[in-house]
PDB file of C-alpha atoms and ligand atoms in Angstrom:
ATOM      1  CA  MET A 193      -0.044   0.029   0.046  1.00 53.00           C
ATOM      2  CA  VAL A 194       1.392   3.444  -0.780  1.00 55.00           C
ATOM      3  CA  LYS A 195       2.007   5.891   1.994  1.00 76.00           C
ATOM      4  CA  ALA A 196      -0.790   8.232   0.977  1.00 81.00           C
ATOM      5  CA  GLU A 197      -3.263   5.437   1.257  1.00 80.00           C
ATOM      6  CA  ILE A 198      -1.921   4.353   4.675  1.00 81.00           C
ATOM      7  CA  ARG A 199      -2.352   8.049   5.926  1.00 85.00           C
ATOM      8  CA  GLN A 200      -5.686   8.371   4.710  1.00 88.00           C
ATOM      9  CA  GLN A 201      -6.836   5.067   6.285  1.00 88.00           C
ATOM     10  CA  LEU A 202      -5.266   6.058   9.471  1.00 92.00           C
ATOM     11  CA  ASP A 203      -6.853   9.360   9.555  1.00 93.00           C
ATOM     12  CA  GLU A 204     -10.135   7.672   9.221  1.00 94.00           C
ATOM     13  CA  LEU A 205      -9.396   4.917  11.694  1.00 95.00           C
ATOM     14  CA  LEU A 206      -7.928   7.160  14.358  1.00 95.00           C
ATOM     15  CA  SER A 207     -10.840   9.535  14.297  1.00 95.00           C
ATOM     16  CA  SER A 208     -12.960   6.808  15.994  1.00 95.00           C
ATOM     17  CA  TYR A 209     -10.661   6.612  19.043  1.00 97.00           C
ATOM     18  CA  ASN A 210      -9.704   8.950  21.611  1.00 96.00           C
ATOM     19  CA  ARG A 211      -6.097   9.527  22.635  1.00 96.00           C
ATOM     20  CA  ASP A 212      -6.133   7.188  25.583  1.00 95.00           C
ATOM     21  CA  GLY A 213      -3.096   4.982  25.750  1.00 94.00           C
ATOM     22  CA  SER A 214      -5.433   2.001  26.561  1.00 95.00           C
ATOM     23  CA  ASN A 215      -6.618   2.141  23.002  1.00 97.00           C
ATOM     24  CA  LEU A 216      -3.152   1.065  21.595  1.00 97.00           C
ATOM     25  CA  ILE A 217      -3.922  -2.573  21.150  1.00 97.00           C
ATOM     26  CA  PRO A 218      -7.334  -2.165  19.775  1.00 97.00           C
ATOM     27  CA  ILE A 219      -5.933   0.356  17.241  1.00 97.00           C
ATOM     28  CA  LEU A 220      -3.006  -2.017  16.244  1.00 97.00           C
ATOM     29  CA  GLN A 221      -5.381  -4.916  15.796  1.00 96.00           C
ATOM     30  CA  GLU A 222      -7.631  -2.870  13.547  1.00 96.00           C
ATOM     31  CA  ILE A 223      -4.634  -1.583  11.490  1.00 95.00           C
ATOM     32  CA  GLN A 224      -3.500  -5.046  10.968  1.00 92.00           C
ATOM     33  CA  GLU A 225      -6.969  -6.361  10.178  1.00 90.00           C
ATOM     34  CA  ARG A 226      -7.142  -3.881   7.356  1.00 90.00           C
ATOM     35  CA  ASN A 227      -3.450  -4.378   6.027  1.00 87.00           C
ATOM     36  CA  GLY A 228      -2.598  -7.711   7.102  1.00 84.00           C
ATOM     37  CA  TYR A 229       0.458  -6.306   8.983  1.00 90.00           C
ATOM     38  CA  LEU A 230       1.493  -3.253  10.732  1.00 94.00           C
ATOM     39  CA  PRO A 231       3.276  -0.740   8.394  1.00 92.00           C
ATOM     40  CA  GLU A 232       6.127   1.010  10.102  1.00 92.00           C
ATOM     41  CA  GLU A 233       4.490   4.446   9.113  1.00 91.00           C
ATOM     42  CA  ALA A 234       1.357   3.499  10.837  1.00 94.00           C
ATOM     43  CA  MET A 235       3.135   2.671  14.048  1.00 95.00           C
ATOM     44  CA  ARG A 236       4.833   5.912  13.995  1.00 94.00           C
ATOM     45  CA  LYS A 237       1.391   7.786  13.439  1.00 94.00           C
ATOM     46  CA  VAL A 238      -0.235   5.799  16.187  1.00 96.00           C
ATOM     47  CA  ALA A 239       2.505   6.834  18.692  1.00 97.00           C
ATOM     48  CA  GLN A 240       1.969  10.427  17.750  1.00 96.00           C
ATOM     49  CA  PHE A 241      -1.745  10.023  18.051  1.00 96.00           C
ATOM     50  CA  LEU A 242      -1.523   8.493  21.698  1.00 97.00           C
ATOM     51  CA  LYS A 243       1.452  10.611  22.738  1.00 96.00           C
ATOM     52  CA  LEU A 244       3.472   7.421  23.352  1.00 97.00           C
ATOM     53  CA  PRO A 245       7.218   6.981  22.574  1.00 96.00           C
ATOM     54  CA  GLU A 246       7.639   5.073  19.289  1.00 96.00           C
ATOM     55  CA  SER A 247       9.634   2.457  21.249  1.00 96.00           C
ATOM     56  CA  ALA A 248       6.459   1.693  23.206  1.00 95.00           C
ATOM     57  CA  VAL A 249       4.415   1.135  20.234  1.00 96.00           C
ATOM     58  CA  TYR A 250       7.132  -1.043  18.548  1.00 95.00           C
ATOM     59  CA  GLY A 251       7.515  -2.981  21.878  1.00 95.00           C
ATOM     60  CA  VAL A 252       3.925  -3.903  22.174  1.00 95.00           C
ATOM     61  CA  SER A 253       3.992  -4.739  18.346  1.00 94.00           C
ATOM     62  CA  THR A 254       6.711  -7.156  18.967  1.00 92.00           C
ATOM     63  CA  PHE A 255       5.625  -8.591  22.080  1.00 92.00           C
ATOM     64  CA  TYR A 256       2.408  -9.992  21.003  1.00 90.00           C
ATOM     65  CA  ALA A 257       2.678 -12.835  18.386  1.00 84.00           C
ATOM     66  CA  GLN A 258      -0.608 -11.828  16.795  1.00 87.00           C
ATOM     67  CA  PHE A 259       1.062  -8.731  15.230  1.00 92.00           C
ATOM     68  CA  LYS A 260       3.025  -8.926  12.086  1.00 89.00           C
ATOM     69  CA  LEU A 261       5.584  -6.320  11.062  1.00 89.00           C
ATOM     70  CA  VAL A 262       6.057  -7.464   7.503  1.00 85.00           C
ATOM     71  CA  PRO A 263       3.199  -8.268   4.956  1.00 88.00           C
ATOM     72  CA  SER A 264       2.142 -11.876   4.578  1.00 87.00           C
ATOM     73  CA  GLY A 265       2.269 -13.681   1.269  1.00 91.00           C
ATOM     74  CA  ARG A 266      -0.939 -13.930  -0.811  1.00 91.00           C
ATOM     75  CA  LYS A 267      -1.014 -17.676  -0.054  1.00 94.00           C
ATOM     76  CA  ILE A 268      -0.526 -18.890   3.524  1.00 94.00           C
ATOM     77  CA  VAL A 269       1.067 -22.316   3.623  1.00 97.00           C
ATOM     78  CA  ARG A 270       0.660 -23.887   7.383  1.00 97.00           C
ATOM     79  CA  VAL A 271       2.456 -27.118   8.331  1.00 97.00           C
ATOM     80  CA  CYS A 272       1.395 -28.863  11.400  1.00 97.00           C
ATOM     81  CA  ARG A 273       4.047 -29.430  14.128  1.00 96.00           C
ATOM     82  CA  GLY A 274       1.643 -31.304  16.494  1.00 96.00           C
ATOM     83  CA  THR A 275       2.255 -34.659  18.041  1.00 97.00           C
ATOM     84  CA  ALA A 276       0.325 -36.952  15.556  1.00 97.00           C
ATOM     85  CA  CYS A 277       1.932 -34.978  12.462  1.00 98.00           C
ATOM     86  CA  TYR A 278       5.359 -35.343  14.111  1.00 97.00           C
ATOM     87  CA  VAL A 279       5.217 -39.001  14.639  1.00 97.00           C
ATOM     88  CA  ARG A 280       4.055 -39.424  11.023  1.00 97.00           C
ATOM     89  CA  GLY A 281       6.904 -37.478   9.588  1.00 96.00           C
ATOM     90  CA  GLY A 282       5.860 -33.848  10.024  1.00 97.00           C
ATOM     91  CA  VAL A 283       9.424 -32.574  10.256  1.00 97.00           C
ATOM     92  CA  ARG A 284      10.231 -34.179   6.882  1.00 97.00           C
ATOM     93  CA  ILE A 285       7.200 -32.494   5.484  1.00 98.00           C
ATOM     94  CA  LEU A 286       8.085 -29.033   6.690  1.00 98.00           C
ATOM     95  CA  ARG A 287      11.658 -29.500   5.391  1.00 97.00           C
ATOM     96  CA  GLU A 288      10.154 -30.404   1.985  1.00 97.00           C
ATOM     97  CA  VAL A 289       7.928 -27.434   2.002  1.00 98.00           C
ATOM     98  CA  GLU A 290      10.869 -25.095   3.012  1.00 97.00           C
ATOM     99  CA  LYS A 291      12.871 -26.484   0.130  1.00 97.00           C
ATOM    100  CA  HIS A 292      10.205 -25.904  -2.390  1.00 96.00           C
ATOM    101  CA  LEU A 293       9.372 -22.375  -1.280  1.00 96.00           C
ATOM    102  CA  GLY A 294      13.013 -21.458  -0.707  1.00 96.00           C
ATOM    103  CA  ILE A 295      12.086 -20.008   2.705  1.00 96.00           C
ATOM    104  CA  ARG A 296      12.119 -21.247   6.461  1.00 96.00           C
ATOM    105  CA  ALA A 297       9.197 -21.415   8.703  1.00 94.00           C
ATOM    106  CA  GLU A 298       7.698 -18.111   9.591  1.00 89.00           C
ATOM    107  CA  GLU A 299       9.234 -16.394   6.663  1.00 91.00           C
ATOM    108  CA  THR A 300       7.718 -15.002   3.456  1.00 92.00           C
ATOM    109  CA  THR A 301       9.078 -15.254   0.051  1.00 93.00           C
ATOM    110  CA  THR A 302      10.606 -12.128  -1.533  1.00 92.00           C
ATOM    111  CA  ASP A 303       7.824 -11.959  -4.046  1.00 92.00           C
ATOM    112  CA  LEU A 304       5.141 -11.962  -1.282  1.00 90.00           C
ATOM    113  CA  GLU A 305       3.539 -15.001  -2.988  1.00 93.00           C
ATOM    114  CA  TYR A 306       3.979 -17.370  -0.019  1.00 94.00           C
ATOM    115  CA  THR A 307       4.260 -17.254   3.859  1.00 94.00           C
ATOM    116  CA  LEU A 308       5.097 -20.403   5.544  1.00 96.00           C
ATOM    117  CA  GLU A 309       3.813 -20.834   9.034  1.00 94.00           C
ATOM    118  CA  THR A 310       3.675 -23.836  11.639  1.00 95.00           C
ATOM    119  CA  ILE A 311       0.905 -24.445  13.815  1.00 93.00           C
ATOM    120  CA  ALA A 312       0.466 -26.688  16.950  1.00 94.00           C
ATOM    121  CA  CYS A 313      -2.591 -28.696  15.520  1.00 95.00           C
ATOM    122  CA  PHE A 314      -5.154 -28.328  13.142  1.00 92.00           C
ATOM    123  CA  GLY A 315      -7.462 -30.842  14.733  1.00 95.00           C
ATOM    124  CA  SER A 316      -7.301 -33.114  11.779  1.00 95.00           C
ATOM    125  CA  CYS A 317      -4.945 -35.509  13.385  1.00 97.00           C
ATOM    126  CA  ALA A 318      -6.434 -38.549  11.683  1.00 97.00           C
ATOM    127  CA  LEU A 319      -5.047 -37.074   8.467  1.00 97.00           C
ATOM    128  CA  ALA A 320      -1.512 -36.592   9.754  1.00 97.00           C
ATOM    129  CA  PRO A 321       0.836 -35.281   8.613  1.00 98.00           C
ATOM    130  CA  VAL A 322      -1.156 -32.309   7.504  1.00 97.00           C
ATOM    131  CA  VAL A 323      -0.503 -29.251   5.376  1.00 97.00           C
ATOM    132  CA  VAL A 324      -2.921 -26.484   4.973  1.00 97.00           C
ATOM    133  CA  ILE A 325      -2.781 -23.896   1.943  1.00 96.00           C
ATOM    134  CA  ASP A 326      -5.080 -21.048   2.786  1.00 92.00           C
ATOM    135  CA  LYS A 327      -8.261 -22.873   3.879  1.00 90.00           C
ATOM    136  CA  THR A 328      -7.693 -26.185   2.087  1.00 94.00           C
ATOM    137  CA  VAL A 329      -6.530 -29.134   4.274  1.00 96.00           C
ATOM    138  CA  HIS A 330      -4.088 -31.700   2.646  1.00 97.00           C
ATOM    139  CA  GLY A 331      -3.799 -34.735   4.574  1.00 97.00           C
ATOM    140  CA  ARG A 332      -1.371 -37.755   4.755  1.00 97.00           C
ATOM    141  CA  MET A 333       1.205 -35.649   3.283  1.00 97.00           C
ATOM    142  CA  THR A 334       4.433 -37.148   1.670  1.00 97.00           C
ATOM    143  CA  PRO A 335       7.261 -35.201   0.112  1.00 95.00           C
ATOM    144  CA  ALA A 336       5.907 -36.124  -3.409  1.00 95.00           C
ATOM    145  CA  LYS A 337       2.473 -34.847  -2.325  1.00 96.00           C
ATOM    146  CA  VAL A 338       4.055 -31.605  -1.224  1.00 96.00           C
ATOM    147  CA  LYS A 339       5.552 -31.078  -4.506  1.00 95.00           C
ATOM    148  CA  GLN A 340       2.239 -31.667  -6.097  1.00 95.00           C
ATOM    149  CA  ILE A 341       0.048 -29.510  -3.898  1.00 95.00           C
ATOM    150  CA  LEU A 342       2.564 -26.583  -4.165  1.00 94.00           C
ATOM    151  CA  ALA A 343       2.552 -26.865  -8.021  1.00 92.00           C
ATOM    152  CA  ASP A 344      -1.224 -27.124  -8.010  1.00 91.00           C
ATOM    153  CA  ALA A 345      -1.437 -23.827  -5.907  1.00 88.00           C
ATOM    154  CA  ARG A 346       0.906 -22.205  -8.317  1.00 85.00           C
ATOM    155  CA  ASN A 347      -0.965 -23.297 -11.329  1.00 83.00           C
ATOM    156  CA  GLY A 348      -4.302 -22.188  -9.828  1.00 76.00           C
ATOM    157  CA  ASP A 349      -2.943 -18.697  -9.820  1.00 62.00           C
ATOM    158  CA  GLU A 350      -1.681 -19.041 -13.228  1.00 58.00           C
ATOM    159  CA  ALA A 351      -5.235 -20.270 -14.542  1.00 59.00           C
ATOM    160  CA  LYS A 352      -6.866 -17.293 -12.888  1.00 57.00           C
ATOM    161  CA  SER A 353      -4.567 -14.770 -14.505  1.00 50.00           C
TER     162      SER A 353
HETATM  163  S1  FES B 141      -1.176 -32.976  15.210  1.00 64.26           S
HETATM  164 FE1  FES B 141      -1.315 -32.355  13.169  1.00 64.26          FE
HETATM  165  S2  FES B 141      -3.395 -32.114  12.877  1.00 64.26           S
HETATM  166 FE2  FES B 141      -3.388 -32.673  14.860  1.00 64.26          FE
END
């Protein structure tokens, strides 16, 4: 998002809050909900608005795992690290996904196409090991299947364009 858009969005958003420091987290949550992450410029503006040091806003943003300081990829690939998936080769599946995407867990590709996350359990343990791409659950994964589902995800994008 370009800076002018961020500024306009923030003016609108901040006008619905008073300058009480207790509004910091709700404001950050709303910014993230709209952008998918907390742009640096937005954090600076929130600090000015609430009359807080920028370091305080940054501190809160980095303390809570819910806040992201960099944009996520268009597709979110989640690999389960739960026990059932672990005992059925979840680590090998994670390594395979990392190899194909060229990133490590909790990173985003430089083209902002994919973010790779890990999660404790999807609640689909009977299908372990599990990988979820956006909202689609892929169960009983093998390295060969990883290659296939990532290729399908990529081809799905190409088919749409
Ligand atoms: S442990 Fe992976 S889905 Fe439950």
